[in-house]
Short mmCIF file of C-alpha atoms in Angstrom, two decimals:
data_model
loop_
_atom_site.label_atom_id
_atom_site.label_comp_id
_atom_site.label_asym_id
_atom_site.label_seq_id
_atom_site.Cartn_x
_atom_site.Cartn_y
_atom_site.Cartn_z
CA MET A 4 0.00 0.00 0.00
CA THR A 5 1.45 3.37 -1.03
CA ALA A 6 0.59 6.68 0.60
CA GLN A 7 2.00 10.12 0.00
CA HIS A 8 2.42 12.75 2.70
CA SER A 9 4.13 16.10 2.43
CA CYS A 10 5.75 17.86 5.37
CA ASP A 11 8.67 20.01 6.40
CA MET A 12 9.90 17.75 9.18
CA VAL A 13 9.52 14.05 10.04
CA VAL A 14 9.77 12.92 13.67
CA VAL A 15 10.39 9.19 14.05
CA GLY A 16 8.76 7.90 17.23
CA GLY A 17 5.71 9.14 19.09
CA GLY A 18 7.08 8.85 22.61
CA LEU A 19 7.29 11.84 24.93
CA SER A 20 10.55 13.04 23.37
CA GLY A 21 9.25 12.69 19.82
CA LEU A 22 5.97 14.42 20.62
CA TYR A 23 7.73 17.25 22.43
CA ALA A 24 10.12 17.68 19.50
CA ALA A 25 7.11 17.84 17.17
CA ARG A 26 5.53 20.41 19.47
CA LEU A 27 8.60 22.64 19.34
CA LEU A 28 8.92 22.32 15.56
CA THR A 29 5.25 23.11 15.07
CA ALA A 30 5.56 26.16 17.31
CA ALA A 31 8.40 27.30 15.06
CA GLY A 32 6.10 27.11 12.04
CA ALA A 33 7.09 23.73 10.58
CA ASN A 34 4.64 21.27 9.05
CA VAL A 35 5.42 18.14 11.08
CA LEU A 36 4.67 14.46 10.49
CA VAL A 37 5.16 11.94 13.34
CA LEU A 38 5.82 8.28 12.49
CA GLU A 39 4.97 5.71 15.19
CA ALA A 40 5.17 1.91 15.02
CA GLN A 41 2.63 1.29 17.81
CA ASN A 42 -1.10 1.89 17.61
CA ARG A 43 -0.75 4.51 20.36
CA VAL A 44 1.50 7.38 21.36
CA GLY A 45 3.55 7.63 24.53
CA GLY A 46 6.41 5.16 24.12
CA ARG A 47 7.50 4.00 27.58
CA THR A 48 4.64 5.82 29.28
CA LEU A 49 2.20 2.92 29.24
CA THR A 50 -0.52 2.20 31.79
CA GLY A 51 -2.30 -1.12 32.30
CA HIS A 52 -5.87 -1.02 33.60
CA PHE A 53 -7.79 -3.65 35.57
CA ASP A 54 -11.49 -4.40 35.65
CA ASP A 55 -11.87 -2.94 39.16
CA GLY A 56 -10.67 0.47 37.96
CA THR A 57 -7.15 0.27 39.36
CA PHE A 58 -4.09 0.69 37.18
CA VAL A 59 -0.38 -0.09 37.03
CA ASP A 60 2.09 2.24 35.33
CA ASP A 61 4.67 0.29 33.36
CA GLY A 62 7.18 3.08 32.86
CA GLY A 63 7.94 6.77 32.69
CA GLN A 64 5.48 7.62 35.44
CA TRP A 65 7.52 9.64 37.93
CA VAL A 66 8.15 13.36 38.11
CA SER A 67 10.96 14.02 40.55
CA PRO A 68 11.76 17.06 42.70
CA GLY A 69 13.63 19.64 40.64
CA GLN A 70 12.17 18.59 37.29
CA ASP A 71 10.58 21.99 36.83
CA CYS A 72 10.30 21.83 33.03
CA ILE A 73 8.12 18.71 32.98
CA VAL A 74 6.03 20.12 35.85
CA ALA A 75 5.47 23.32 33.86
CA LEU A 76 4.54 21.29 30.78
CA ALA A 77 2.04 19.23 32.80
CA GLU A 78 0.43 22.42 34.09
CA GLU A 79 0.28 23.87 30.58
CA LEU A 80 -1.39 20.72 29.23
CA GLY A 81 -3.76 20.32 32.17
CA VAL A 82 -2.21 17.05 33.37
CA ARG A 83 -2.75 16.67 37.11
CA LEU A 84 -0.01 15.37 39.40
CA PHE A 85 -0.34 13.52 42.69
CA PRO A 86 2.22 12.38 45.30
CA SER A 87 3.62 8.96 44.55
CA TRP A 88 3.11 6.14 47.02
CA SER A 89 6.39 5.97 48.91
CA GLU A 90 5.55 4.94 52.45
CA GLY A 91 6.41 1.48 53.69
CA ALA A 92 9.37 -0.79 54.26
CA THR A 93 12.13 -1.80 51.85
CA VAL A 94 12.46 -5.44 50.85
CA HIS A 95 16.09 -6.53 50.49
CA TRP A 96 17.09 -9.77 48.74
CA ARG A 97 20.48 -10.89 49.94
CA ALA A 98 22.04 -14.25 49.09
CA GLY A 99 18.66 -15.91 48.80
CA ARG A 100 17.30 -14.23 51.96
CA ARG A 101 14.33 -11.89 52.00
CA ILE A 102 14.85 -9.12 54.56
CA VAL A 103 12.32 -6.39 55.32
CA SER A 104 13.76 -3.15 56.69
CA ASN A 105 12.77 0.48 57.10
CA ASP A 106 16.24 1.57 55.99
CA LEU A 107 17.94 1.75 52.61
CA PHE A 108 20.93 -0.18 53.95
CA LEU A 109 21.24 -3.04 56.43
CA PRO A 110 23.53 -3.09 59.51
CA GLU A 111 25.78 -5.59 57.72
CA ASP A 112 26.48 -2.93 55.05
CA GLY A 113 28.56 -0.84 57.46
CA ASP A 114 28.86 2.81 56.45
CA ALA A 115 27.41 2.21 53.00
CA MET A 116 25.39 5.42 53.20
CA GLY A 117 28.51 7.48 53.91
CA ALA A 118 30.37 5.88 51.01
CA THR A 119 27.37 6.37 48.74
CA ARG A 120 27.05 10.05 49.63
CA GLN A 121 30.77 10.60 49.10
CA ALA A 122 30.72 8.92 45.69
CA ALA A 123 27.55 10.79 44.71
CA ALA A 124 29.24 14.10 45.52
CA ALA A 125 32.27 13.13 43.41
CA LEU A 126 30.08 12.13 40.46
CA ALA A 127 28.09 15.36 40.73
CA THR A 128 31.31 17.39 40.65
CA MET A 129 32.51 15.51 37.55
CA ALA A 130 29.14 15.99 35.88
CA GLU A 131 29.45 19.78 36.16
CA SER A 132 31.97 19.70 33.30
CA VAL A 133 29.57 17.86 30.97
CA PRO A 134 27.58 20.27 28.77
CA PRO A 135 23.98 18.99 28.64
CA GLU A 136 23.54 20.12 25.02
CA ALA A 137 26.76 18.43 23.82
CA PRO A 138 28.18 15.94 26.36
CA TRP A 139 30.72 14.63 23.86
CA THR A 140 32.55 17.97 24.05
CA ALA A 141 33.37 17.61 27.75
CA PRO A 142 37.15 17.94 28.37
CA ARG A 143 37.39 14.29 29.50
CA ALA A 144 34.63 12.91 27.28
CA ALA A 145 36.78 10.33 25.46
CA GLU A 146 38.28 9.07 28.72
CA TRP A 147 34.90 8.79 30.45
CA ASP A 148 33.21 7.20 27.46
CA ALA A 149 35.83 4.43 27.45
CA VAL A 150 34.98 3.47 31.05
CA THR A 151 31.71 1.96 32.24
CA LEU A 152 29.78 3.32 35.20
CA HIS A 153 30.22 -0.01 36.99
CA ASP A 154 34.00 0.11 36.47
CA TRP A 155 34.10 3.50 38.17
CA LEU A 156 31.86 2.35 41.02
CA ARG A 157 33.99 -0.74 41.65
CA THR A 158 37.06 1.49 41.94
CA HIS A 159 35.57 4.24 44.10
CA VAL A 160 32.83 2.64 46.22
CA GLU A 161 33.87 -0.21 48.52
CA PRO A 162 30.49 -1.43 49.89
CA MET A 163 28.66 -3.58 47.38
CA ALA A 164 25.34 -2.20 48.65
CA GLY A 165 26.52 1.32 47.88
CA ARG A 166 27.58 0.39 44.35
CA ARG A 167 24.27 -1.33 43.75
CA THR A 168 22.27 1.62 45.06
CA LEU A 169 24.07 4.20 42.93
CA ALA A 170 23.92 2.04 39.81
CA THR A 171 20.18 1.54 40.27
CA ALA A 172 19.57 5.25 40.84
CA ILE A 173 21.52 6.28 37.76
CA GLU A 174 20.69 3.47 35.33
CA GLY A 175 17.01 3.14 36.16
CA VAL A 176 16.14 5.81 33.60
CA PHE A 177 17.82 3.87 30.79
CA ALA A 178 15.45 0.90 31.18
CA ARG A 179 16.58 -1.83 28.74
CA ASN A 180 20.18 -0.96 27.98
CA SER A 181 21.65 -3.14 25.24
CA ALA A 182 25.20 -2.25 26.31
CA PRO A 183 26.91 -1.29 29.59
CA THR A 184 26.34 2.32 30.58
CA SER A 185 29.44 4.41 29.98
CA LEU A 186 30.62 6.78 32.67
CA LEU A 187 30.05 9.69 30.26
CA ALA A 188 26.42 8.66 29.72
CA ALA A 189 25.94 8.40 33.48
CA LEU A 190 27.47 11.83 34.04
CA PHE A 191 25.25 13.32 31.35
CA TRP A 192 22.18 12.01 33.16
CA ILE A 193 23.51 13.24 36.50
CA ARG A 194 24.10 16.68 34.96
CA TYR A 195 20.77 16.86 33.18
CA GLY A 196 18.56 14.87 35.54
CA ASP A 197 18.38 14.27 39.26
CA PRO A 198 19.25 10.65 40.10
CA LEU A 199 21.57 11.64 42.95
CA THR A 200 19.21 14.08 44.69
CA PRO A 201 18.40 11.66 47.58
CA PHE A 202 22.12 11.42 48.41
CA LEU A 203 23.04 15.10 47.96
CA ALA A 204 20.06 17.11 49.19
CA THR A 205 20.61 18.89 52.49
CA ASP A 206 16.88 19.57 52.87
CA GLU A 207 13.88 17.36 52.22
CA PRO A 208 13.67 17.38 48.39
CA GLY A 209 9.93 16.74 48.34
CA PRO A 210 7.94 13.75 47.12
CA GLU A 211 8.10 11.97 43.82
CA ARG A 212 4.94 12.70 41.86
CA ARG A 213 2.99 10.87 39.23
CA ASP A 214 0.50 12.14 36.73
CA PHE A 215 -3.23 11.90 36.21
CA LYS A 216 -4.28 9.78 39.17
CA GLU A 217 -7.56 8.67 37.64
CA MET A 218 -6.12 7.53 34.31
CA GLY A 219 -2.45 6.65 34.80
CA CYS A 220 0.70 7.96 33.20
CA CYS A 221 -0.25 7.00 29.66
CA GLN A 222 -2.53 10.03 29.54
CA SER A 223 0.39 12.48 29.58
CA PRO A 224 1.24 12.16 25.87
CA VAL A 225 -2.36 12.60 24.74
CA PRO A 226 -2.49 16.41 25.02
CA LEU A 227 0.86 16.53 23.24
CA ALA A 228 -0.28 14.45 20.29
CA GLN A 229 -1.96 17.20 18.32
CA PHE A 230 0.01 16.39 15.18
CA ARG A 231 -0.43 14.21 12.15
CA THR A 232 0.65 10.79 13.39
CA ILE A 233 0.92 7.77 11.09
CA GLN A 234 1.30 4.22 12.33
CA ILE A 235 4.12 2.43 10.52
CA TYR A 236 5.53 -1.07 10.68
CA PRO A 237 9.33 -0.84 10.41
CA LYS A 238 9.92 -4.38 9.15
CA ASP A 239 7.56 -3.82 6.24
CA LEU A 240 8.43 -0.18 5.65
CA SER A 241 10.01 1.19 2.53
CA LEU A 242 10.21 4.96 2.37
CA ASP A 243 10.83 6.93 -0.78
CA TRP A 244 12.09 10.30 0.44
CA ARG A 245 11.71 13.10 -2.06
CA HIS A 246 13.03 16.54 -1.23
CA CYS A 247 11.20 19.37 -2.88
CA GLY A 248 12.80 22.79 -3.14
CA PRO A 249 11.10 26.15 -2.74
CA GLN A 250 9.28 25.63 -6.02
CA GLY A 251 7.82 22.30 -4.89
#
């Protein structure tokens, strides 16, 4: 089946990043076309619903303290936020043992919190030299990109629990990484995001929040998706790109 569509810009992927890019391009006056392989928009922001009206967010549901841009966007789009459920104990799984504790670390971990805070401060200082708009231009970019995050943690954080905690905090945003996270990628996220806030904040940073309590996080992309969006199937797709000049 052949279809023809004309546009100024094509955005591949209708996740939050793709939709926001389309929003910015449209605001700049471009005629934008979004291509999406799924039969929905939102990418990782997917919510599963149950017959009793409850829901489970499968990804991309949290808005953390300090993420002012996404909070402002939610307000602009009319997406309501509510405090995330964070009360309760932590379940640790250690060497086949299930341990329930109210603390992030167990007594057997020693001063894991101190080591974690110290390493978090060092990483935050390193991240200051990473430009968010072009991380590959950082003075030590090549060096840091040749080392994995886990290599650095093994060298600088003695308690295993501390290494595990920092790796989880930093890598959680990457979801299904196909390759080990480089130190440069981790520093970019530290510079641009907030994974180390719990270990660096001197005051209570505030609660994690989630969006649209009644509907789940998958509703966030809907107000953004005011663009022409075409469902495509990459394995069957053959695109014939034709660039037309000012005369068409």
